[in-house]
Amino acid sequence: MSEDQPITATEASAPLVGIARVDRRTKDLAKRLEPGEIAVIDHTDLDTVATESLLAAGVGAVVNASPCISGRYPNAGPLLLAAAEVPVIDGVGSEVMEAVADGETITVDGGRILVGDVEIAAGTRQDTHSFAEVLDVARSNMGDELQ
Protein backbone atom coordinates (compact mmCIF):
# COMPACT_ATOMS: atom_id res chain seq x y z
CA MET A 1 0.00 0.00 0.00
CA SER A 2 1.43 3.37 -0.91
CA GLU A 3 1.16 6.30 1.45
CA ASP A 4 -1.18 8.23 -0.83
CA GLN A 5 -3.73 5.42 -1.15
CA PRO A 6 -6.69 5.19 1.23
CA ILE A 7 -6.58 2.44 3.83
CA THR A 8 -9.16 -0.25 3.07
CA ALA A 9 -11.17 -2.42 5.42
CA THR A 10 -9.26 -5.54 4.39
CA GLU A 11 -6.06 -3.89 5.55
CA ALA A 12 -7.52 -2.82 8.91
CA SER A 13 -5.89 -5.60 10.95
CA ALA A 14 -2.47 -5.14 9.34
CA PRO A 15 -0.12 -2.37 10.46
CA LEU A 16 -1.12 0.92 8.84
CA VAL A 17 1.50 3.30 7.53
CA GLY A 18 0.46 6.80 6.57
CA ILE A 19 0.92 10.52 6.79
CA ALA A 20 -0.20 12.01 10.12
CA ARG A 21 -2.22 15.20 10.31
CA VAL A 22 -2.07 16.61 13.83
CA ASP A 23 -4.46 19.19 15.28
CA ARG A 24 -6.21 19.68 18.61
CA ARG A 25 -9.22 21.09 16.73
CA THR A 26 -10.82 18.26 14.79
CA LYS A 27 -12.84 20.57 12.55
CA ASP A 28 -9.66 22.40 11.49
CA LEU A 29 -7.82 19.13 10.89
CA ALA A 30 -10.65 17.75 8.73
CA LYS A 31 -10.23 20.69 6.33
CA ARG A 32 -6.54 19.78 5.79
CA LEU A 33 -6.92 16.01 5.73
CA GLU A 34 -6.25 14.16 2.48
CA PRO A 35 -7.85 10.76 1.79
CA GLY A 36 -6.05 7.94 3.58
CA GLU A 37 -4.18 10.16 6.03
CA ILE A 38 -4.15 9.43 9.75
CA ALA A 39 -5.88 12.00 11.96
CA VAL A 40 -4.09 12.64 15.27
CA ILE A 41 -6.53 14.48 17.52
CA ASP A 42 -7.24 15.26 21.17
CA HIS A 43 -11.03 15.19 21.27
CA THR A 44 -12.88 13.86 24.32
CA ASP A 45 -16.39 12.68 23.45
CA LEU A 46 -15.90 12.83 19.69
CA ASP A 47 -19.19 14.18 18.37
CA THR A 48 -21.12 13.20 15.25
CA VAL A 49 -20.38 16.46 13.39
CA ALA A 50 -16.62 16.02 13.89
CA THR A 51 -16.82 12.35 12.94
CA GLU A 52 -18.77 13.11 9.77
CA SER A 53 -16.18 15.73 8.77
CA LEU A 54 -13.38 13.17 9.20
CA LEU A 55 -15.28 10.59 7.15
CA ALA A 56 -16.08 13.13 4.42
CA ALA A 57 -12.35 13.93 4.19
CA GLY A 58 -11.55 10.23 3.70
CA VAL A 59 -9.68 9.68 6.97
CA GLY A 60 -7.62 6.49 6.93
CA ALA A 61 -7.37 6.06 10.71
CA VAL A 62 -7.94 8.10 13.86
CA VAL A 63 -5.48 8.34 16.75
CA ASN A 64 -7.13 10.12 19.66
CA ALA A 65 -5.14 11.35 22.66
CA SER A 66 -8.38 11.38 24.68
CA PRO A 67 -11.21 8.87 24.91
CA CYS A 68 -13.67 9.13 22.01
CA ILE A 69 -16.40 8.29 24.52
CA SER A 70 -15.69 9.33 28.10
CA GLY A 71 -18.75 7.60 29.52
CA ARG A 72 -20.30 10.84 30.80
CA TYR A 73 -23.01 10.80 28.15
CA PRO A 74 -23.80 8.71 25.09
CA ASN A 75 -22.41 10.03 21.82
CA ALA A 76 -22.66 7.98 18.66
CA GLY A 77 -19.94 9.74 16.64
CA PRO A 78 -17.27 7.08 17.19
CA LEU A 79 -19.70 4.35 16.12
CA LEU A 80 -19.83 6.00 12.68
CA LEU A 81 -16.06 5.55 12.37
CA ALA A 82 -16.29 1.93 13.46
CA ALA A 83 -19.19 1.24 11.10
CA ALA A 84 -17.11 2.70 8.25
CA GLU A 85 -14.29 0.34 9.34
CA VAL A 86 -11.94 3.23 10.07
CA PRO A 87 -9.33 2.09 12.61
CA VAL A 88 -9.59 4.09 15.85
CA ILE A 89 -6.85 4.07 18.48
CA ASP A 90 -8.29 5.65 21.59
CA GLY A 91 -6.80 7.24 24.70
CA VAL A 92 -3.14 7.29 23.65
CA GLY A 93 -2.31 10.26 25.90
CA SER A 94 -1.75 13.94 25.22
CA GLU A 95 1.99 13.43 24.64
CA VAL A 96 1.18 12.17 21.14
CA MET A 97 0.25 15.71 20.11
CA GLU A 98 3.88 16.77 20.56
CA ALA A 99 5.53 13.46 19.66
CA VAL A 100 4.06 13.34 16.14
CA ALA A 101 4.83 16.14 13.71
CA ASP A 102 2.19 17.18 11.20
CA GLY A 103 3.02 15.50 7.90
CA GLU A 104 5.22 12.83 9.50
CA THR A 105 4.88 9.19 8.45
CA ILE A 106 3.63 7.03 11.32
CA THR A 107 2.66 3.40 11.78
CA VAL A 108 -0.44 2.22 13.61
CA ASP A 109 0.07 -1.38 14.72
CA GLY A 110 -2.77 -2.67 16.87
CA GLY A 111 -2.98 -0.08 19.62
CA ARG A 112 0.61 1.10 19.19
CA ILE A 113 1.74 4.27 17.40
CA LEU A 114 5.26 4.22 15.99
CA VAL A 115 7.55 6.72 14.32
CA GLY A 116 10.09 4.61 12.51
CA ASP A 117 10.70 1.67 14.83
CA VAL A 118 10.08 3.68 18.02
CA GLU A 119 6.80 3.34 19.90
CA ILE A 120 5.73 6.85 20.86
CA ALA A 121 2.23 6.11 22.18
CA ALA A 122 -0.20 3.29 22.82
CA GLY A 123 -3.93 3.12 23.37
CA THR A 124 -6.95 0.93 22.79
CA ARG A 125 -7.87 -0.22 19.30
CA GLN A 126 -11.64 0.31 19.25
CA ASP A 127 -14.32 -1.31 17.14
CA THR A 128 -18.11 -1.36 16.95
CA HIS A 129 -18.37 -3.83 19.85
CA SER A 130 -16.04 -1.97 22.22
CA PHE A 131 -17.65 1.41 21.44
CA ALA A 132 -21.12 -0.12 22.02
CA GLU A 133 -20.00 -1.33 25.46
CA VAL A 134 -18.77 2.15 26.43
CA LEU A 135 -22.00 3.67 25.10
CA ASP A 136 -24.01 1.34 27.34
CA VAL A 137 -22.06 2.62 30.35
CA ALA A 138 -22.59 6.21 29.19
CA ARG A 139 -26.34 5.64 28.88
CA SER A 140 -26.47 4.34 32.45
CA ASN A 141 -24.39 7.33 33.64
CA MET A 142 -26.55 9.90 31.87
CA GLY A 143 -28.93 10.27 34.80
CA ASP A 144 -26.00 11.04 37.10
CA GLU A 145 -24.69 13.73 34.71
CA LEU A 146 -28.09 15.44 34.51
CA GLN A 147 -28.44 15.78 38.28
Tab-separated table of C-alpha atoms in Angstrom:
chain	number	residue	atom	x	y	z
A	1	MET	CA	0.000	0.000	0.000
A	2	SER	CA	1.434	3.371	-0.913
A	3	GLU	CA	1.163	6.300	1.446
A	4	ASP	CA	-1.183	8.234	-0.834
A	5	GLN	CA	-3.734	5.421	-1.154
A	6	PRO	CA	-6.695	5.191	1.235
A	7	ILE	CA	-6.582	2.437	3.833
A	8	THR	CA	-9.157	-0.253	3.065
A	9	ALA	CA	-11.174	-2.417	5.418
A	10	THR	CA	-9.260	-5.542	4.386
A	11	GLU	CA	-6.056	-3.888	5.552
A	12	ALA	CA	-7.524	-2.817	8.912
A	13	SER	CA	-5.888	-5.595	10.946
A	14	ALA	CA	-2.469	-5.145	9.337
A	15	PRO	CA	-0.118	-2.372	10.462
A	16	LEU	CA	-1.119	0.916	8.839
A	17	VAL	CA	1.504	3.304	7.530
A	18	GLY	CA	0.458	6.801	6.571
A	19	ILE	CA	0.918	10.520	6.794
A	20	ALA	CA	-0.203	12.013	10.118
A	21	ARG	CA	-2.224	15.202	10.306
A	22	VAL	CA	-2.069	16.615	13.826
A	23	ASP	CA	-4.457	19.192	15.281
A	24	ARG	CA	-6.212	19.685	18.610
A	25	ARG	CA	-9.218	21.090	16.733
A	26	THR	CA	-10.820	18.261	14.794
A	27	LYS	CA	-12.842	20.573	12.548
A	28	ASP	CA	-9.656	22.398	11.488
A	29	LEU	CA	-7.825	19.131	10.885
A	30	ALA	CA	-10.650	17.754	8.726
A	31	LYS	CA	-10.233	20.688	6.332
A	32	ARG	CA	-6.542	19.779	5.785
A	33	LEU	CA	-6.917	16.011	5.731
A	34	GLU	CA	-6.249	14.157	2.480
A	35	PRO	CA	-7.854	10.759	1.790
A	36	GLY	CA	-6.050	7.939	3.583
A	37	GLU	CA	-4.180	10.161	6.030
A	38	ILE	CA	-4.147	9.430	9.753
A	39	ALA	CA	-5.877	12.003	11.960
A	40	VAL	CA	-4.094	12.635	15.271
A	41	ILE	CA	-6.526	14.483	17.523
A	42	ASP	CA	-7.240	15.263	21.173
A	43	HIS	CA	-11.034	15.188	21.272
A	44	THR	CA	-12.883	13.861	24.319
A	45	ASP	CA	-16.393	12.682	23.450
A	46	LEU	CA	-15.904	12.829	19.688
A	47	ASP	CA	-19.191	14.179	18.367
A	48	THR	CA	-21.121	13.203	15.252
A	49	VAL	CA	-20.376	16.455	13.390
A	50	ALA	CA	-16.616	16.021	13.888
A	51	THR	CA	-16.825	12.352	12.939
A	52	GLU	CA	-18.771	13.111	9.773
A	53	SER	CA	-16.181	15.726	8.774
A	54	LEU	CA	-13.379	13.172	9.197
A	55	LEU	CA	-15.281	10.593	7.154
A	56	ALA	CA	-16.077	13.130	4.423
A	57	ALA	CA	-12.353	13.927	4.185
A	58	GLY	CA	-11.555	10.235	3.704
A	59	VAL	CA	-9.685	9.679	6.970
A	60	GLY	CA	-7.622	6.487	6.931
A	61	ALA	CA	-7.371	6.065	10.709
A	62	VAL	CA	-7.938	8.102	13.864
A	63	VAL	CA	-5.477	8.341	16.751
A	64	ASN	CA	-7.132	10.124	19.665
A	65	ALA	CA	-5.139	11.352	22.655
A	66	SER	CA	-8.377	11.380	24.684
A	67	PRO	CA	-11.213	8.874	24.909
A	68	CYS	CA	-13.672	9.129	22.007
A	69	ILE	CA	-16.401	8.287	24.523
A	70	SER	CA	-15.690	9.332	28.104
A	71	GLY	CA	-18.753	7.600	29.517
A	72	ARG	CA	-20.296	10.842	30.799
A	73	TYR	CA	-23.012	10.800	28.155
A	74	PRO	CA	-23.797	8.707	25.087
A	75	ASN	CA	-22.410	10.028	21.816
A	76	ALA	CA	-22.655	7.978	18.658
A	77	GLY	CA	-19.938	9.740	16.639
A	78	PRO	CA	-17.272	7.078	17.195
A	79	LEU	CA	-19.698	4.351	16.117
A	80	LEU	CA	-19.834	5.997	12.685
A	81	LEU	CA	-16.064	5.554	12.365
A	82	ALA	CA	-16.287	1.931	13.461
A	83	ALA	CA	-19.194	1.238	11.097
A	84	ALA	CA	-17.108	2.695	8.250
A	85	GLU	CA	-14.285	0.341	9.337
A	86	VAL	CA	-11.936	3.234	10.074
A	87	PRO	CA	-9.334	2.093	12.613
A	88	VAL	CA	-9.589	4.093	15.852
A	89	ILE	CA	-6.846	4.069	18.482
A	90	ASP	CA	-8.286	5.648	21.590
A	91	GLY	CA	-6.802	7.242	24.703
A	92	VAL	CA	-3.140	7.285	23.646
A	93	GLY	CA	-2.308	10.258	25.898
A	94	SER	CA	-1.749	13.940	25.218
A	95	GLU	CA	1.987	13.432	24.641
A	96	VAL	CA	1.180	12.173	21.136
A	97	MET	CA	0.246	15.715	20.114
A	98	GLU	CA	3.881	16.770	20.557
A	99	ALA	CA	5.532	13.460	19.655
A	100	VAL	CA	4.058	13.338	16.139
A	101	ALA	CA	4.827	16.140	13.706
A	102	ASP	CA	2.191	17.178	11.201
A	103	GLY	CA	3.024	15.496	7.897
A	104	GLU	CA	5.223	12.834	9.499
A	105	THR	CA	4.881	9.194	8.453
A	106	ILE	CA	3.625	7.032	11.322
A	107	THR	CA	2.658	3.402	11.778
A	108	VAL	CA	-0.444	2.215	13.611
A	109	ASP	CA	0.067	-1.379	14.724
A	110	GLY	CA	-2.772	-2.674	16.868
A	111	GLY	CA	-2.976	-0.076	19.624
A	112	ARG	CA	0.614	1.098	19.185
A	113	ILE	CA	1.738	4.272	17.398
A	114	LEU	CA	5.264	4.217	15.990
A	115	VAL	CA	7.553	6.720	14.318
A	116	GLY	CA	10.088	4.606	12.510
A	117	ASP	CA	10.701	1.669	14.832
A	118	VAL	CA	10.085	3.680	18.017
A	119	GLU	CA	6.798	3.343	19.900
A	120	ILE	CA	5.731	6.847	20.863
A	121	ALA	CA	2.234	6.114	22.181
A	122	ALA	CA	-0.201	3.290	22.817
A	123	GLY	CA	-3.927	3.117	23.371
A	124	THR	CA	-6.948	0.929	22.791
A	125	ARG	CA	-7.874	-0.215	19.297
A	126	GLN	CA	-11.636	0.314	19.252
A	127	ASP	CA	-14.324	-1.309	17.142
A	128	THR	CA	-18.107	-1.356	16.947
A	129	HIS	CA	-18.374	-3.828	19.846
A	130	SER	CA	-16.045	-1.965	22.219
A	131	PHE	CA	-17.652	1.413	21.437
A	132	ALA	CA	-21.115	-0.119	22.023
A	133	GLU	CA	-19.999	-1.331	25.465
A	134	VAL	CA	-18.766	2.151	26.425
A	135	LEU	CA	-22.002	3.673	25.099
A	136	ASP	CA	-24.014	1.336	27.343
A	137	VAL	CA	-22.059	2.619	30.350
A	138	ALA	CA	-22.594	6.208	29.191
A	139	ARG	CA	-26.338	5.638	28.883
A	140	SER	CA	-26.465	4.343	32.451
A	141	ASN	CA	-24.390	7.330	33.637
A	142	MET	CA	-26.551	9.902	31.870
A	143	GLY	CA	-28.927	10.269	34.796
A	144	ASP	CA	-25.997	11.041	37.103
A	145	GLU	CA	-24.688	13.726	34.714
A	146	LEU	CA	-28.085	15.439	34.505
A	147	GLN	CA	-28.438	15.781	38.285
